[in-house]
Amino acid sequence: MAIRQIRVEGDEILTKKCRDVKEITPRLEELIGDMIETMHDADGVGLAAPQVGVLRRIAVVDVGEGPIILVNPEVIEADGEQTGQEGCLSVPGKAGIVTRPNHVKVKALNEKMEEIEVEGEELLARALVHEIDHLQGHMYTEIVEGDLFEVRYAEEDEEDDSEAK
Ligand code: ZN
């Protein structure tokens, strides 16, 4: 596995629609492993294939309960509403306020092309719809309420601490 370079906003690939996956080839298997590693390395809760330059309908999500692999995911139910802070690994150091459904059900395939259903509330629901939006070429910055603001991540604080010692 390897850490891949994350494309940032302004890169045209982030505005393109992804193609469905028909079979998991060794290359896609490697991609999925790399995406999980890249997401964890960047302290993100989700990553979509176009963010590492691949226009295929694959996303990974991990809100702290272990990685979920989503191949060809589709939202099949969405209800409720949550308004809160959202960020994106492709918009580093920034966040904004976005309203999302508070509960979603997603149908997808896993890395073995088996059908799965993932149900999520709050952060998991937000991460699922955010990543599925990426597969359609959409970014949260298109629906942000107000301006983006700067954020500091915990990891940066830790680094600051170690420098101070
Ligand atoms: Zn994102």
mmCIF file of C-alpha atoms and ligand atoms in Angstrom:
data_model
loop_
_atom_site.group_PDB
_atom_site.id
_atom_site.type_symbol
_atom_site.label_atom_id
_atom_site.label_comp_id
_atom_site.label_asym_id
_atom_site.label_seq_id
_atom_site.Cartn_x
_atom_site.Cartn_y
_atom_site.Cartn_z
ATOM 1 C CA MET A 1 0.000 0.000 0.000
ATOM 2 C CA ALA A 2 1.067 3.523 -0.565
ATOM 3 C CA ILE A 3 -0.024 7.035 0.217
ATOM 4 C CA ARG A 4 -1.340 8.802 -2.866
ATOM 5 C CA GLN A 5 -1.266 12.484 -3.630
ATOM 6 C CA ILE A 6 -4.565 14.190 -2.830
ATOM 7 C CA ARG A 7 -5.854 16.493 -5.580
ATOM 8 C CA VAL A 8 -6.914 19.910 -4.368
ATOM 9 C CA GLU A 9 -9.744 22.216 -5.379
ATOM 10 C CA GLY A 10 -9.093 23.763 -8.771
ATOM 11 C CA ASP A 11 -7.992 20.413 -10.206
ATOM 12 C CA GLU A 12 -10.413 19.659 -13.026
ATOM 13 C CA ILE A 13 -10.645 15.972 -12.123
ATOM 14 C CA LEU A 14 -12.683 16.912 -9.022
ATOM 15 C CA THR A 15 -15.472 18.277 -11.238
ATOM 16 C CA LYS A 16 -15.858 15.121 -13.357
ATOM 17 C CA LYS A 17 -18.383 12.309 -13.041
ATOM 18 C CA CYS A 18 -16.965 8.890 -12.172
ATOM 19 C CA ARG A 19 -17.627 5.650 -14.023
ATOM 20 C CA ASP A 20 -19.186 2.576 -12.415
ATOM 21 C CA VAL A 21 -16.917 -0.279 -11.399
ATOM 22 C CA LYS A 22 -17.715 -3.521 -13.244
ATOM 23 C CA GLU A 23 -15.120 -5.726 -11.560
ATOM 24 C CA ILE A 24 -12.435 -5.359 -8.925
ATOM 25 C CA THR A 25 -9.177 -5.746 -10.801
ATOM 26 C CA PRO A 26 -5.846 -6.029 -8.945
ATOM 27 C CA ARG A 27 -5.282 -2.351 -9.801
ATOM 28 C CA LEU A 28 -8.555 -1.314 -8.163
ATOM 29 C CA GLU A 29 -7.832 -3.540 -5.172
ATOM 30 C CA GLU A 30 -4.541 -1.703 -4.755
ATOM 31 C CA LEU A 31 -6.339 1.629 -5.196
ATOM 32 C CA ILE A 32 -8.780 0.796 -2.379
ATOM 33 C CA GLY A 33 -5.927 -0.124 -0.022
ATOM 34 C CA ASP A 34 -4.072 3.049 -0.913
ATOM 35 C CA MET A 35 -7.207 5.169 -0.433
ATOM 36 C CA ILE A 36 -7.704 3.815 3.109
ATOM 37 C CA GLU A 37 -4.051 4.467 3.933
ATOM 38 C CA THR A 38 -4.160 7.945 2.395
ATOM 39 C CA MET A 39 -7.372 8.845 4.290
ATOM 40 C CA HIS A 40 -5.913 7.680 7.614
ATOM 41 C CA ASP A 41 -2.587 9.415 6.979
ATOM 42 C CA ALA A 42 -4.402 12.695 6.279
ATOM 43 C CA ASP A 43 -6.690 12.266 9.325
ATOM 44 C CA GLY A 44 -9.765 12.384 7.115
ATOM 45 C CA VAL A 45 -13.103 10.649 7.673
ATOM 46 C CA GLY A 46 -13.585 9.907 3.987
ATOM 47 C CA LEU A 47 -11.915 9.882 0.605
ATOM 48 C CA ALA A 48 -13.297 9.431 -2.902
ATOM 49 C CA ALA A 49 -11.346 8.000 -5.861
ATOM 50 C CA PRO A 50 -11.325 11.260 -7.887
ATOM 51 C CA GLN A 51 -9.494 12.895 -4.971
ATOM 52 C CA VAL A 52 -6.535 10.655 -5.831
ATOM 53 C CA GLY A 53 -7.039 11.165 -9.561
ATOM 54 C CA VAL A 54 -9.117 8.096 -10.453
ATOM 55 C CA LEU A 55 -12.553 8.581 -12.054
ATOM 56 C CA ARG A 56 -14.195 5.431 -10.697
ATOM 57 C CA ARG A 57 -17.166 5.153 -8.324
ATOM 58 C CA ILE A 58 -15.182 4.150 -5.236
ATOM 59 C CA ALA A 59 -15.136 5.849 -1.839
ATOM 60 C CA VAL A 60 -13.866 4.983 1.609
ATOM 61 C CA VAL A 61 -15.246 6.323 4.882
ATOM 62 C CA ASP A 62 -13.995 5.926 8.450
ATOM 63 C CA VAL A 63 -15.592 7.903 11.255
ATOM 64 C CA GLY A 64 -13.561 6.031 13.876
ATOM 65 C CA GLU A 65 -15.291 2.662 13.685
ATOM 66 C CA GLY A 66 -13.091 1.158 10.987
ATOM 67 C CA PRO A 67 -13.003 1.722 7.239
ATOM 68 C CA ILE A 68 -16.091 1.212 5.092
ATOM 69 C CA ILE A 69 -15.432 0.515 1.406
ATOM 70 C CA LEU A 70 -18.108 1.703 -1.002
ATOM 71 C CA VAL A 71 -18.099 0.630 -4.638
ATOM 72 C CA ASN A 72 -20.792 2.174 -6.890
ATOM 73 C CA PRO A 73 -22.584 3.685 -3.861
ATOM 74 C CA GLU A 74 -26.029 5.234 -4.107
ATOM 75 C CA VAL A 75 -28.096 7.025 -1.490
ATOM 76 C CA ILE A 76 -31.404 5.136 -1.267
ATOM 77 C CA GLU A 77 -32.886 6.945 1.741
ATOM 78 C CA ALA A 78 -32.223 10.361 3.226
ATOM 79 C CA ASP A 79 -34.125 12.127 5.959
ATOM 80 C CA GLY A 80 -33.763 14.694 8.703
ATOM 81 C CA GLU A 81 -31.391 17.613 8.587
ATOM 82 C CA GLN A 82 -28.114 18.610 10.225
ATOM 83 C CA THR A 83 -26.273 21.874 9.845
ATOM 84 C CA GLY A 84 -22.651 21.900 10.875
ATOM 85 C CA GLN A 85 -18.993 22.176 10.069
ATOM 86 C CA GLU A 86 -17.666 20.240 7.137
ATOM 87 C CA GLY A 87 -14.233 19.987 5.589
ATOM 88 C CA CYS A 88 -12.587 18.140 2.742
ATOM 89 C CA LEU A 89 -9.092 16.746 2.216
ATOM 90 C CA SER A 90 -9.158 18.484 -1.182
ATOM 91 C CA VAL A 91 -9.679 21.855 0.523
ATOM 92 C CA PRO A 92 -6.893 21.651 3.109
ATOM 93 C CA GLY A 93 -6.982 23.828 6.216
ATOM 94 C CA LYS A 94 -10.501 25.097 5.568
ATOM 95 C CA ALA A 95 -14.034 24.280 6.655
ATOM 96 C CA GLY A 96 -17.510 25.640 6.145
ATOM 97 C CA ILE A 97 -21.088 25.232 7.311
ATOM 98 C CA VAL A 98 -23.138 22.769 5.292
ATOM 99 C CA THR A 99 -26.646 21.366 5.745
ATOM 100 C CA ARG A 100 -26.954 17.640 5.077
ATOM 101 C CA PRO A 101 -29.498 14.917 5.828
ATOM 102 C CA ASN A 102 -29.135 13.622 9.380
ATOM 103 C CA HIS A 103 -29.803 10.020 8.404
ATOM 104 C CA VAL A 104 -29.027 8.187 5.199
ATOM 105 C CA LYS A 105 -29.113 4.675 3.892
ATOM 106 C CA VAL A 106 -26.619 3.815 1.162
ATOM 107 C CA LYS A 107 -26.596 0.840 -1.144
ATOM 108 C CA ALA A 108 -23.203 -0.177 -2.495
ATOM 109 C CA LEU A 109 -20.892 -3.053 -3.266
ATOM 110 C CA ASN A 110 -17.933 -3.948 -1.088
ATOM 111 C CA GLU A 111 -14.400 -4.794 -2.257
ATOM 112 C CA LYS A 112 -15.615 -8.316 -3.109
ATOM 113 C CA MET A 113 -18.467 -6.913 -5.230
ATOM 114 C CA GLU A 114 -21.018 -8.115 -2.646
ATOM 115 C CA GLU A 115 -24.071 -5.934 -2.068
ATOM 116 C CA ILE A 116 -24.034 -4.029 1.190
ATOM 117 C CA GLU A 117 -26.204 -1.436 2.884
ATOM 118 C CA VAL A 118 -24.726 1.184 5.138
ATOM 119 C CA GLU A 119 -26.912 3.260 7.402
ATOM 120 C CA GLY A 120 -25.544 6.339 9.098
ATOM 121 C CA GLU A 121 -26.544 9.250 11.255
ATOM 122 C CA GLU A 122 -24.835 12.549 12.025
ATOM 123 C CA LEU A 123 -21.115 12.446 11.092
ATOM 124 C CA LEU A 124 -21.403 9.144 9.217
ATOM 125 C CA ALA A 125 -24.397 10.428 7.212
ATOM 126 C CA ARG A 126 -22.487 13.627 6.434
ATOM 127 C CA ALA A 127 -19.378 11.710 5.348
ATOM 128 C CA LEU A 128 -21.389 9.323 3.149
ATOM 129 C CA VAL A 129 -23.200 12.045 1.197
ATOM 130 C CA HIS A 130 -20.030 14.155 0.958
ATOM 131 C CA GLU A 131 -18.072 11.270 -0.615
ATOM 132 C CA ILE A 132 -20.917 10.245 -2.940
ATOM 133 C CA ASP A 133 -21.114 13.887 -4.096
ATOM 134 C CA HIS A 134 -17.427 13.663 -5.090
ATOM 135 C CA LEU A 135 -18.268 10.733 -7.387
ATOM 136 C CA GLN A 136 -20.698 13.062 -9.217
ATOM 137 C CA GLY A 137 -18.030 15.753 -9.507
ATOM 138 C CA HIS A 138 -19.444 17.880 -6.693
ATOM 139 C CA MET A 139 -17.661 19.574 -3.808
ATOM 140 C CA TYR A 140 -19.092 20.847 -0.524
ATOM 141 C CA THR A 141 -17.860 24.319 -1.455
ATOM 142 C CA GLU A 142 -20.734 24.512 -3.974
ATOM 143 C CA ILE A 143 -23.337 24.324 -1.190
ATOM 144 C CA VAL A 144 -21.499 25.959 1.711
ATOM 145 C CA GLU A 145 -23.499 28.476 3.752
ATOM 146 C CA GLY A 146 -21.438 31.641 4.033
ATOM 147 C CA ASP A 147 -17.657 31.779 3.701
ATOM 148 C CA LEU A 148 -15.089 29.094 4.329
ATOM 149 C CA PHE A 149 -12.964 29.589 7.434
ATOM 150 C CA GLU A 150 -9.526 28.440 8.518
ATOM 151 C CA VAL A 151 -9.315 25.418 10.776
ATOM 152 C CA ARG A 152 -6.500 24.018 12.848
ATOM 153 C CA TYR A 153 -6.339 20.291 13.212
ATOM 154 C CA ALA A 154 -5.405 18.451 16.395
ATOM 155 C CA GLU A 155 -2.372 16.934 14.689
ATOM 156 C CA GLU A 156 -0.956 20.387 13.975
ATOM 157 C CA ASP A 157 -1.431 21.305 17.632
ATOM 158 C CA GLU A 158 0.540 18.224 18.665
ATOM 159 C CA GLU A 159 3.345 19.203 16.319
ATOM 160 C CA ASP A 160 3.341 22.701 17.783
ATOM 161 C CA ASP A 161 3.631 21.177 21.269
ATOM 162 C CA SER A 162 6.589 19.024 20.354
ATOM 163 C CA GLU A 163 8.344 21.984 18.787
ATOM 164 C CA ALA A 164 7.849 23.977 21.978
ATOM 165 C CA LYS A 165 9.512 21.294 24.136
HETATM 166 ZN ZN ZN B 1 -14.201 15.839 0.144
#
